Every structure is written in C-alpha cells, then in structure tokens.
Coordinates of C-alpha atoms and ligand atoms in Angstrom, one line a residue:
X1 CA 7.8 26.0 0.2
X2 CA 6.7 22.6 1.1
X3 CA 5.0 22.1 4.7
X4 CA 7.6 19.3 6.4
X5 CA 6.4 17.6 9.5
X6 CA 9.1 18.8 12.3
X7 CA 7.0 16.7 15.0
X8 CA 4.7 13.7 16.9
X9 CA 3.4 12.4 19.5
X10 CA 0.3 10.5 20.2
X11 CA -1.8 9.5 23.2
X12 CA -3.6 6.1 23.9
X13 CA -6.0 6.4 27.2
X14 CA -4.6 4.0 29.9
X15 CA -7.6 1.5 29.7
X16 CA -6.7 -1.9 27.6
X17 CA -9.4 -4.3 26.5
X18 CA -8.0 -7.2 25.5
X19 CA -9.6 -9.7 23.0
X20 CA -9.8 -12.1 26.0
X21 CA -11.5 -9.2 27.7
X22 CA -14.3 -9.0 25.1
X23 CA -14.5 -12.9 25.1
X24 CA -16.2 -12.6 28.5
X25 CA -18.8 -10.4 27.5
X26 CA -20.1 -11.3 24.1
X27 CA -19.7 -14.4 21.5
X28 CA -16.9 -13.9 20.2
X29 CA -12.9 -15.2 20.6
X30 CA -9.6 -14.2 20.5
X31 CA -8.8 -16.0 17.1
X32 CA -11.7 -15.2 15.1
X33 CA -10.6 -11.4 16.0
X34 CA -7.1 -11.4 15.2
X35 CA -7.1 -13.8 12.4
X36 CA -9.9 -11.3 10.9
X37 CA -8.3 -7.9 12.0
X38 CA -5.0 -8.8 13.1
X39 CA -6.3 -6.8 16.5
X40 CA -5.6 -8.2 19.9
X41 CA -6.2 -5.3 21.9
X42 CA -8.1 -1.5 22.1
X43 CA -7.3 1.5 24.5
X44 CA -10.8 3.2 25.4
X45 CA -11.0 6.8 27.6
X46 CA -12.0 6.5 30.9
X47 CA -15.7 8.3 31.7
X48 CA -13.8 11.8 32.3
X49 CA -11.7 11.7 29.5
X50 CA -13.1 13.9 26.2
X51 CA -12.0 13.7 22.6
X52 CA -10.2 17.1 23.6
X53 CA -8.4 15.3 26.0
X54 CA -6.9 13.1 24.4
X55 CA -5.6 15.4 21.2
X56 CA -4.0 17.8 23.9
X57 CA -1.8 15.0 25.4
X58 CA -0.6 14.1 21.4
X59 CA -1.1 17.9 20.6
X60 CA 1.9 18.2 23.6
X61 CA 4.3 15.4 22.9
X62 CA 4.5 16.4 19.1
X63 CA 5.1 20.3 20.1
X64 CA 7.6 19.0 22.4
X65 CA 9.8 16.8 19.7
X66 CA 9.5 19.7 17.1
X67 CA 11.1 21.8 19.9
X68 CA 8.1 24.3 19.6
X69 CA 5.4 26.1 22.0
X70 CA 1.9 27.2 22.2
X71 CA 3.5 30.5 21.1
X72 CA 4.8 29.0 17.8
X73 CA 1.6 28.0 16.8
X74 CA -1.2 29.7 14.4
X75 CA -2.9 26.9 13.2
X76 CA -5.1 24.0 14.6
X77 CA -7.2 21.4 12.5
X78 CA -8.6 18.7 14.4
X79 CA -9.9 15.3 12.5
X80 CA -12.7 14.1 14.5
X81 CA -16.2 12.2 14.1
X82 CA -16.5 11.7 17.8
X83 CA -16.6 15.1 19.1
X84 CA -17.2 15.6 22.7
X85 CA -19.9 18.4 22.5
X86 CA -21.6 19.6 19.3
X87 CA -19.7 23.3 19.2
X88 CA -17.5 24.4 19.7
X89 CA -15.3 22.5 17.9
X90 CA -12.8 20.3 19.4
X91 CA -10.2 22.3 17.5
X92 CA -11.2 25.6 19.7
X93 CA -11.4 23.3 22.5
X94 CA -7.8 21.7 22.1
X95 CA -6.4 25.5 21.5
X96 CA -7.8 26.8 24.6
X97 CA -6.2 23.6 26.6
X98 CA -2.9 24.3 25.0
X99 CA -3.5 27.7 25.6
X100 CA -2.4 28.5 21.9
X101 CA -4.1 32.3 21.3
X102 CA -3.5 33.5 17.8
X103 CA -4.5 32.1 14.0
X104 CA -7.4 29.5 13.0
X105 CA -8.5 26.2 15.2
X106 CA -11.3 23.9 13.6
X107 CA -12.3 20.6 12.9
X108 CA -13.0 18.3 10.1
X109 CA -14.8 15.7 9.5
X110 CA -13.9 12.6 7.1
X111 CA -14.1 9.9 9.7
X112 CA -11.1 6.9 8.7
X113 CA -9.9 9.5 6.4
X114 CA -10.2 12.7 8.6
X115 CA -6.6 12.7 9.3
X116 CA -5.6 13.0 5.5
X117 CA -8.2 15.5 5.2
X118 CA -6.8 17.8 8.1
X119 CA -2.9 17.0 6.6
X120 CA -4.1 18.1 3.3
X121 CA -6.3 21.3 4.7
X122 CA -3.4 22.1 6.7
X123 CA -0.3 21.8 4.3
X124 CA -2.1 24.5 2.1
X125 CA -1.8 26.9 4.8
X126 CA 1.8 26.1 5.4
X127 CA 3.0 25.8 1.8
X128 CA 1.4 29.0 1.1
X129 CA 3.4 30.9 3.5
X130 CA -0.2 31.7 5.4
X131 CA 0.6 29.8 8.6
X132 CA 3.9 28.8 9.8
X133 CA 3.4 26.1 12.6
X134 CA 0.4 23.7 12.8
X135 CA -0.8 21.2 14.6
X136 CA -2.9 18.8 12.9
X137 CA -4.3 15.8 15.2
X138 CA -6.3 12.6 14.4
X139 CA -8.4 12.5 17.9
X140 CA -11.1 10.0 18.5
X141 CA -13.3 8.1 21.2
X142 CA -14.5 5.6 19.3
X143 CA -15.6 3.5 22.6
X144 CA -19.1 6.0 22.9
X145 CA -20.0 5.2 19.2
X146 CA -20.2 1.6 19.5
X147 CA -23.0 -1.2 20.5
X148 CA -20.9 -2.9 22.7
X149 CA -23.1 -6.0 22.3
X150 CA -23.0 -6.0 18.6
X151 CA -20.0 -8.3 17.9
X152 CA -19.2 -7.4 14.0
X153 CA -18.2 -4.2 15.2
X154 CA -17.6 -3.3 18.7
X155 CA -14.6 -5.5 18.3
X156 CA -13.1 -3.6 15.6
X157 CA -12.3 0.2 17.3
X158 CA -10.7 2.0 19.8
X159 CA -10.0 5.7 21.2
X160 CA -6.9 7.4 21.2
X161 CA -4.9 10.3 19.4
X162 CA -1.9 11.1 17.0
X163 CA -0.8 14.4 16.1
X164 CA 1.8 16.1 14.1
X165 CA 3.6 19.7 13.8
X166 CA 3.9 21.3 10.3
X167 CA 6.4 24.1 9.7
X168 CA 7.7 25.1 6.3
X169 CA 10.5 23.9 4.4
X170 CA 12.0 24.4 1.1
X171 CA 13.1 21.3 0.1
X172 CA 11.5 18.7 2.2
X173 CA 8.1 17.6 3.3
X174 CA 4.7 16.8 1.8
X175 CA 5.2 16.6 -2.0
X176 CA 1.1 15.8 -2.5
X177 CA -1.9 15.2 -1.3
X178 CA -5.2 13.5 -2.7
X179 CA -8.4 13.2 -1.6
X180 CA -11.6 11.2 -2.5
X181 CA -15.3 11.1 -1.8
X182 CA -18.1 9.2 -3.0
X183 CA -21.5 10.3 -1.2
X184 CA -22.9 6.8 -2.8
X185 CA -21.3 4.7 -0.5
X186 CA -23.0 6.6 2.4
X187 CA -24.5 4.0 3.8
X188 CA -22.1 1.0 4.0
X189 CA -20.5 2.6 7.1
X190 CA -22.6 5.3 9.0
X191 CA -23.7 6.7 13.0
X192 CA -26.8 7.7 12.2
X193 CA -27.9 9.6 15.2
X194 CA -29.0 13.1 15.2
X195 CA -30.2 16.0 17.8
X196 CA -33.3 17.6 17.6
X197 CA -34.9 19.9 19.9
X198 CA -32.6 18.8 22.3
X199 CA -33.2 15.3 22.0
X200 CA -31.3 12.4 20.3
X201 CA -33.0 10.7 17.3
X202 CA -32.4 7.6 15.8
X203 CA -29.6 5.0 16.1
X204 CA -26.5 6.6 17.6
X205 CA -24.3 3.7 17.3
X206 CA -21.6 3.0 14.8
X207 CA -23.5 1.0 11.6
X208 CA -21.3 -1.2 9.2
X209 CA -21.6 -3.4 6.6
X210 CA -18.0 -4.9 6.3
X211 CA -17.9 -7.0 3.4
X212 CA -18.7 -3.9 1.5
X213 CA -16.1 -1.6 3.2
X214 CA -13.6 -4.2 2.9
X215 CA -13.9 -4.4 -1.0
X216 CA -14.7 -0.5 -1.2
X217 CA -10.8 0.1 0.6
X218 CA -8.8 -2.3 -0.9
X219 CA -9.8 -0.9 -4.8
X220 CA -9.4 2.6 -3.2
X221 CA -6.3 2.9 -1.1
X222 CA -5.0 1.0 -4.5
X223 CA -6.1 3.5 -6.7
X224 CA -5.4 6.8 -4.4
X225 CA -1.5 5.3 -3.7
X226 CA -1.4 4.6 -7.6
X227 CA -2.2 8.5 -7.9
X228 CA -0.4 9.9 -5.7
X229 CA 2.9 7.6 -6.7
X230 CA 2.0 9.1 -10.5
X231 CA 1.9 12.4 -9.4
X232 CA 5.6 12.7 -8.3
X233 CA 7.0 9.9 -11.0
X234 CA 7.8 7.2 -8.5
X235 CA 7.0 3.7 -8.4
X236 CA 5.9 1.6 -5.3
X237 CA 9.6 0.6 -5.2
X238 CA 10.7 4.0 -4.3
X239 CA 8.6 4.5 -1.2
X240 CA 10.6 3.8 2.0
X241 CA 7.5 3.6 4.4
X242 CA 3.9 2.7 3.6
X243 CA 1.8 4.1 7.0
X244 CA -1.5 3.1 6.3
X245 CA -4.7 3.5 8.1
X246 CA -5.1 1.1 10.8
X247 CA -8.3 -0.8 10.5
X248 CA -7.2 -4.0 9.7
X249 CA -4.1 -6.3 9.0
X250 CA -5.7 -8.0 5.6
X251 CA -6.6 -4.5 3.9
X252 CA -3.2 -3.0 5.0
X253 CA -1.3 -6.4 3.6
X254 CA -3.7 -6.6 0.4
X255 CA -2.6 -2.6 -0.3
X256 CA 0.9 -3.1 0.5
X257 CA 1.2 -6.1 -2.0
X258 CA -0.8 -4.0 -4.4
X259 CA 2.0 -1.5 -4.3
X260 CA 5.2 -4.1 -4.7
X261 CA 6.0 -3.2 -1.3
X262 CA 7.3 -5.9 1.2
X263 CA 5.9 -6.3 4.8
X264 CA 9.5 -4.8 6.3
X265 CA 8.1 -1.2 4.5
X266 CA 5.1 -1.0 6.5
X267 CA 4.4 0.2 9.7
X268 CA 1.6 -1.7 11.3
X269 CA 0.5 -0.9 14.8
X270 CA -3.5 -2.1 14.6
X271 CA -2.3 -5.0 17.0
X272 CA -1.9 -2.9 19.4
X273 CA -5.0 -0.6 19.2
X274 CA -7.2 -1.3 16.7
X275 CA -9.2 1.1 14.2
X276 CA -9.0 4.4 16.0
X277 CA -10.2 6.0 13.4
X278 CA -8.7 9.4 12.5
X279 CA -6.1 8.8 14.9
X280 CA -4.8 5.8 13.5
X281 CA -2.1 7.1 10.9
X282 CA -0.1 9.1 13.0
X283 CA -0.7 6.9 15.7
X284 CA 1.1 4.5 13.5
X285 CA 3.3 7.6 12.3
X286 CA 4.4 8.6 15.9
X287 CA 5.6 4.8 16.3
X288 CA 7.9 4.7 13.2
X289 CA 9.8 8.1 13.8
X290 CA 10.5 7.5 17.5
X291 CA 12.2 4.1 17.0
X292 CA 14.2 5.7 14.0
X293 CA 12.9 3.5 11.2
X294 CA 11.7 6.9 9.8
X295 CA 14.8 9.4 8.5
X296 CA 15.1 12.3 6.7
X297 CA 14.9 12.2 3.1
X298 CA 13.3 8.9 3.0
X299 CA 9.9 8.6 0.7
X300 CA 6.4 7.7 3.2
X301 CA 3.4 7.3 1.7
X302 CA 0.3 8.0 3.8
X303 CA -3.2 6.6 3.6
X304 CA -6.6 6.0 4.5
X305 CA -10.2 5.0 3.7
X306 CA -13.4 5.5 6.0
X307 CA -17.0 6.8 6.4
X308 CA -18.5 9.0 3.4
X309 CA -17.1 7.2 2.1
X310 CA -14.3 8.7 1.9
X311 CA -10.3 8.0 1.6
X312 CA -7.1 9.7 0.8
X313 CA -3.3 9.8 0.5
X314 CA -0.3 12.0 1.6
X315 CA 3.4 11.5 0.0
X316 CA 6.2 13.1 1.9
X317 CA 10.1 13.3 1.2
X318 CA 10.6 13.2 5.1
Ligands
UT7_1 O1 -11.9 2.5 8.3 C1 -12.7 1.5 7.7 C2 -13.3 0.7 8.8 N1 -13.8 -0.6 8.5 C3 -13.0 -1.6 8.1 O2 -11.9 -1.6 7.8 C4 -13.7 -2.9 8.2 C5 -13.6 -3.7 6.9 N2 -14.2 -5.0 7.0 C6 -13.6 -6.0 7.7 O3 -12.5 -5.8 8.2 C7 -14.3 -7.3 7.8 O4 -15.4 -7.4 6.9 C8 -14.7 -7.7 9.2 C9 -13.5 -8.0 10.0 C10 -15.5 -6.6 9.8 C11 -15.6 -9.0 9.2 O5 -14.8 -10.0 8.6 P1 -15.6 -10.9 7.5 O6 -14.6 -12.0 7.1 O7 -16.1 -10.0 6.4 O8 -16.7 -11.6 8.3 P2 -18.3 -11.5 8.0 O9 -18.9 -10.2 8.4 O10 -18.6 -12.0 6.7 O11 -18.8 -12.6 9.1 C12 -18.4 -14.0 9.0 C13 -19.0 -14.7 10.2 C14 -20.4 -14.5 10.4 O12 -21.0 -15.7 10.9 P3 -21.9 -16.6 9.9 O13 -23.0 -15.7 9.5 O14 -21.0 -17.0 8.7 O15 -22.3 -17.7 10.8 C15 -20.4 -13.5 11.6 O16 -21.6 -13.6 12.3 O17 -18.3 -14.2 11.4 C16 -19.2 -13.9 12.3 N3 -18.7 -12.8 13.2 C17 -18.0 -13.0 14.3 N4 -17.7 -14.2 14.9 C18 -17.0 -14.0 16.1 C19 -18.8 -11.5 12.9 N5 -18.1 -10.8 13.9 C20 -17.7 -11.8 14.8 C21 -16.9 -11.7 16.0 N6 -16.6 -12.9 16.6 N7 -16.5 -10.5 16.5

C-alpha cells in the first residue's frame, strides 16, 4: 500500500504585514525585500492565537476535502519549532481541539524541514497498514521567534498552517521519501533560548546567518531532488509540480532550474506569506490542488531545507 494524500487545507491568521508596513518601523524597503526574497507580505497570529490554533483550522479544511471526520482519524504528527507551551505537545493539543480520541498524536521537530519529516514519519504508519487516516500539519508562529528590530531576518517569516490527510492506497500516493541532517551546520540558523528552573536563558530570538543558508540549500534541495528523482527512475522532465519550501524566490528558481524544470511547474506562494517555516509546503500545496493545477496521477516533488540543518524530499504519483 502506498499512503495517498486524499486532503488539504491550510490557515493564514488574518493579520497582513505588508513590506510597506515593515518600512515604517525599521531600515529597510519594499524593493530590497522582494527583489531579495520575492516576499511582499507576512500573516502573523493575533496575541490569542496559539500554534494549536492555527493547525486546527488547516487540520479542519483538509478533513473536510478528504470527506473525513475526527472519527476517521488515528494518527496526528504535528511539524512545529514554535510550540505554544513546552508539553504537551501541540500534536496532543490539536487532537484534543479536534476532538479526535483514538491512535498516536505528537510532534516533530526539523524546523524548514519539519513538514517532510512528519510526511515521511507519517506515510510509514499508513503504508504499513498501522494507521489508516492521518493528519500531518506544518504549524508555525514564527512572529514570537523573531527580533522585530533585526532587519536580516524579521523580514523574512511569517505564521500560519498547512495540513494534509493521508489514507492508503494501492496504486497512488507517496512513492518516496528522503531525509537529511547534518548536526555541523547547527549554528548557521538557530533560537537559542532555553528554560531553566523556570526561567528563560539566553537569546530567544531567531539567529541566521544567510549567506551560509543560502548556499547550504541550494546544493541540498539539489542533491535530495537528484535522490529522490533516482530513486523511482525519473528525470526532472517527468515531474508535473515542483512545491518547494517557501523561504525565498532565488533558492526555489535556482532549484527549479537545477532540476530542468520551467517556472510554469512550480508552485510559488512565498509572495504571499513568506518563510512560514514548516507550514510552508503545504501551504503552497493546499494552493495548487484547490485551483486544479494539481490532478491525479500527475508526478509532484516535494521539498525543503531548514534549521539542523536539516532538509528533505517527498515524491508522490498524486
Ligand atoms: O528555511 C531556510 C530559511 N532561510 C533562508 O532561506 C534564507 C537564505 N538566505 C537568504 O535568503 C539571503 O541570504 C537573505 C535574503 C537573508 C539576505 O540576502 P543577501 O543577498 O544574502 O544579503 P546580505 O545578508 O549579504 O546583506 C546585503 C546587504 C547588507 O548591507 P551591507 O553590509 O552590504 O551594507 C545588509 O545589511 O543588505 C543589508 N540588508 C538589508 N537591507 C535592507 C540585510 N537585510 C536588509 C533588509 N533591508 N531587510
């Protein structure tokens, strides 16, 4: 059995900030932004909104377009790096809000990559018969993590959520996954705050060093698309859909071009919302099956880098 994805849906808080809106509050413009990042604008939660939140609205909408309930479902593995409270997990969280009451709920952590990581964790439970319906959501606030006076990198991220419904399927689906970490790289992107008796220690806000990540993802998304291509005898030619992680318009065009694969193949939505982190393939996902670009039996290619550092990819016959 293969796990297919049968349904998404996403969420993006109602608050915009607009690169004009950032313009008033620190040194910075609209065109050195979008020419950079090709971002123009970022959703961020309002003050009552949690991480949990957010992957309950997505968790919803995909349920709903797979045509399945809180019954159906015995699995839950939330990608996060911006968890609301330290445990429990927003995975036990977003199950108790969708009032979901058998099988496993948990999170994981792989930051840019954690939605990958969850697919990946997740289509083993599926394609092994052990679950038969799971959620798997990219959920992030992004917006609590960041120095909003430093300009290299408060300009870059945003919150929001994507999530998809896995159900098994003998012929279509995920045909492989592949997953990457180098612990080296550790510091080139990193939060490095911590709690200790009951106090929070050292820099909490979101550290970067971007030359370095650029270069680090454009050789890796490369080399993990090269893989997973190999693995299932294709060639860049044969994929349909490149949805890559969206963190920014030269890594995603520099990847895409890498491949053979013209812009018309790739689903772009980081104008819209910038690097939401774990949220932001099927965020980009959601956007491609609901306008129909997206049909069955049609090769995608799924990808991402971030934090760790880590980075993966997903190919699916859809
Ligand atoms: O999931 C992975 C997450 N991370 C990424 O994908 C980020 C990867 N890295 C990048 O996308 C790029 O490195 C950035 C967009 C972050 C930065 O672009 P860059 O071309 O590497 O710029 P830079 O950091 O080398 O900075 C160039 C200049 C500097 O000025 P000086 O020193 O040359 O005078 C910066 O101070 O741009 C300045 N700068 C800004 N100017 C206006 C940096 N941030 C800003 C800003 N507005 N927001």
């Amino acid at each position: 059995m293969r796990a297919r994805i049968t349904g998404t849906g996403t969420y993006l808080p109602q608050q915009v900030l607009t690169n004009e809106d950032i313009e008033q509050r620190i040194d910075t413009s609209d065109a050195w932004i979008f020419s950079r990042t090709g971002i123009r604008a970022r959703h961020v939660a309002a003050k009552d909104e949690t991480t949990s939140d957010l992957a309950e609205h997505a968790a919803r909408k995909a349920l709903e377009a797979a045509g399945r309930s809180a019954d159906d479902v015995d699995l839950i593995v939330v990608a996060t790096c911006t968890p609301e409270i330290i445990f429990p997990a927003c995975g036990a969280l977003l199950q108790c809000k969708l009032g979901v009451t058998r099988g496993a709920a948990f999170d994981v952590n792989a930051v840019c990559s954690g939605f990958l990581y969850a697919l990946a964790v997740a289509d083993k439970f599926v394609a092994s018969g052990q679950a038969k319906c799971a959620v798997v959501v990219g959920t992030e606030v992004f917006s609590r993590l960041l120095d909003w006076s430093d300009r290299r990198t408060c300009v870059l991220f945003g919150d929001g959520a994507g999530a998809v419904v896995l159900e098994p399927h003998a012929e279509h689906g995920i045909l492989s996954t592949h997953l990457h970490a180098d612990g080296r790289q550790a510091d080139i992107l990193r939060a490095d705050g911590y709690v200790n008796d009951g106090q929070l220690h050292d820099h909490a806000f979101l550290h970067m060093d971007g030359r370095a990540v650029f270069r680090f993802a454009v050789t890796a998304l490369e080399s993990v698309c090269q893989e997973a291509l190999a693995t299932n005898n294709l060639h860049g030619s044969d994929i349909d859909w490149l949805v890559p992680h969206q963190a920014n318009i030269r890594i995603i065009t520099a990847t895409a071009q890498k491949l053979g694969l013209p812009p018309e193949r790739v689903v772009t939505t980081v104008e819209h919302h910038g690097n939401t982190s774990a949220a932001s393939v099927p965020l980009a996902l959601d956007s491609a099956v609901r306008d129909g670009r997206i049909q069955a039996g049609q090769h995608v290619l799924l990808e991402a880098v971030g934090g760790g550092m880590t980075w993966g990819a997903a190919l699916l016959r859809w």
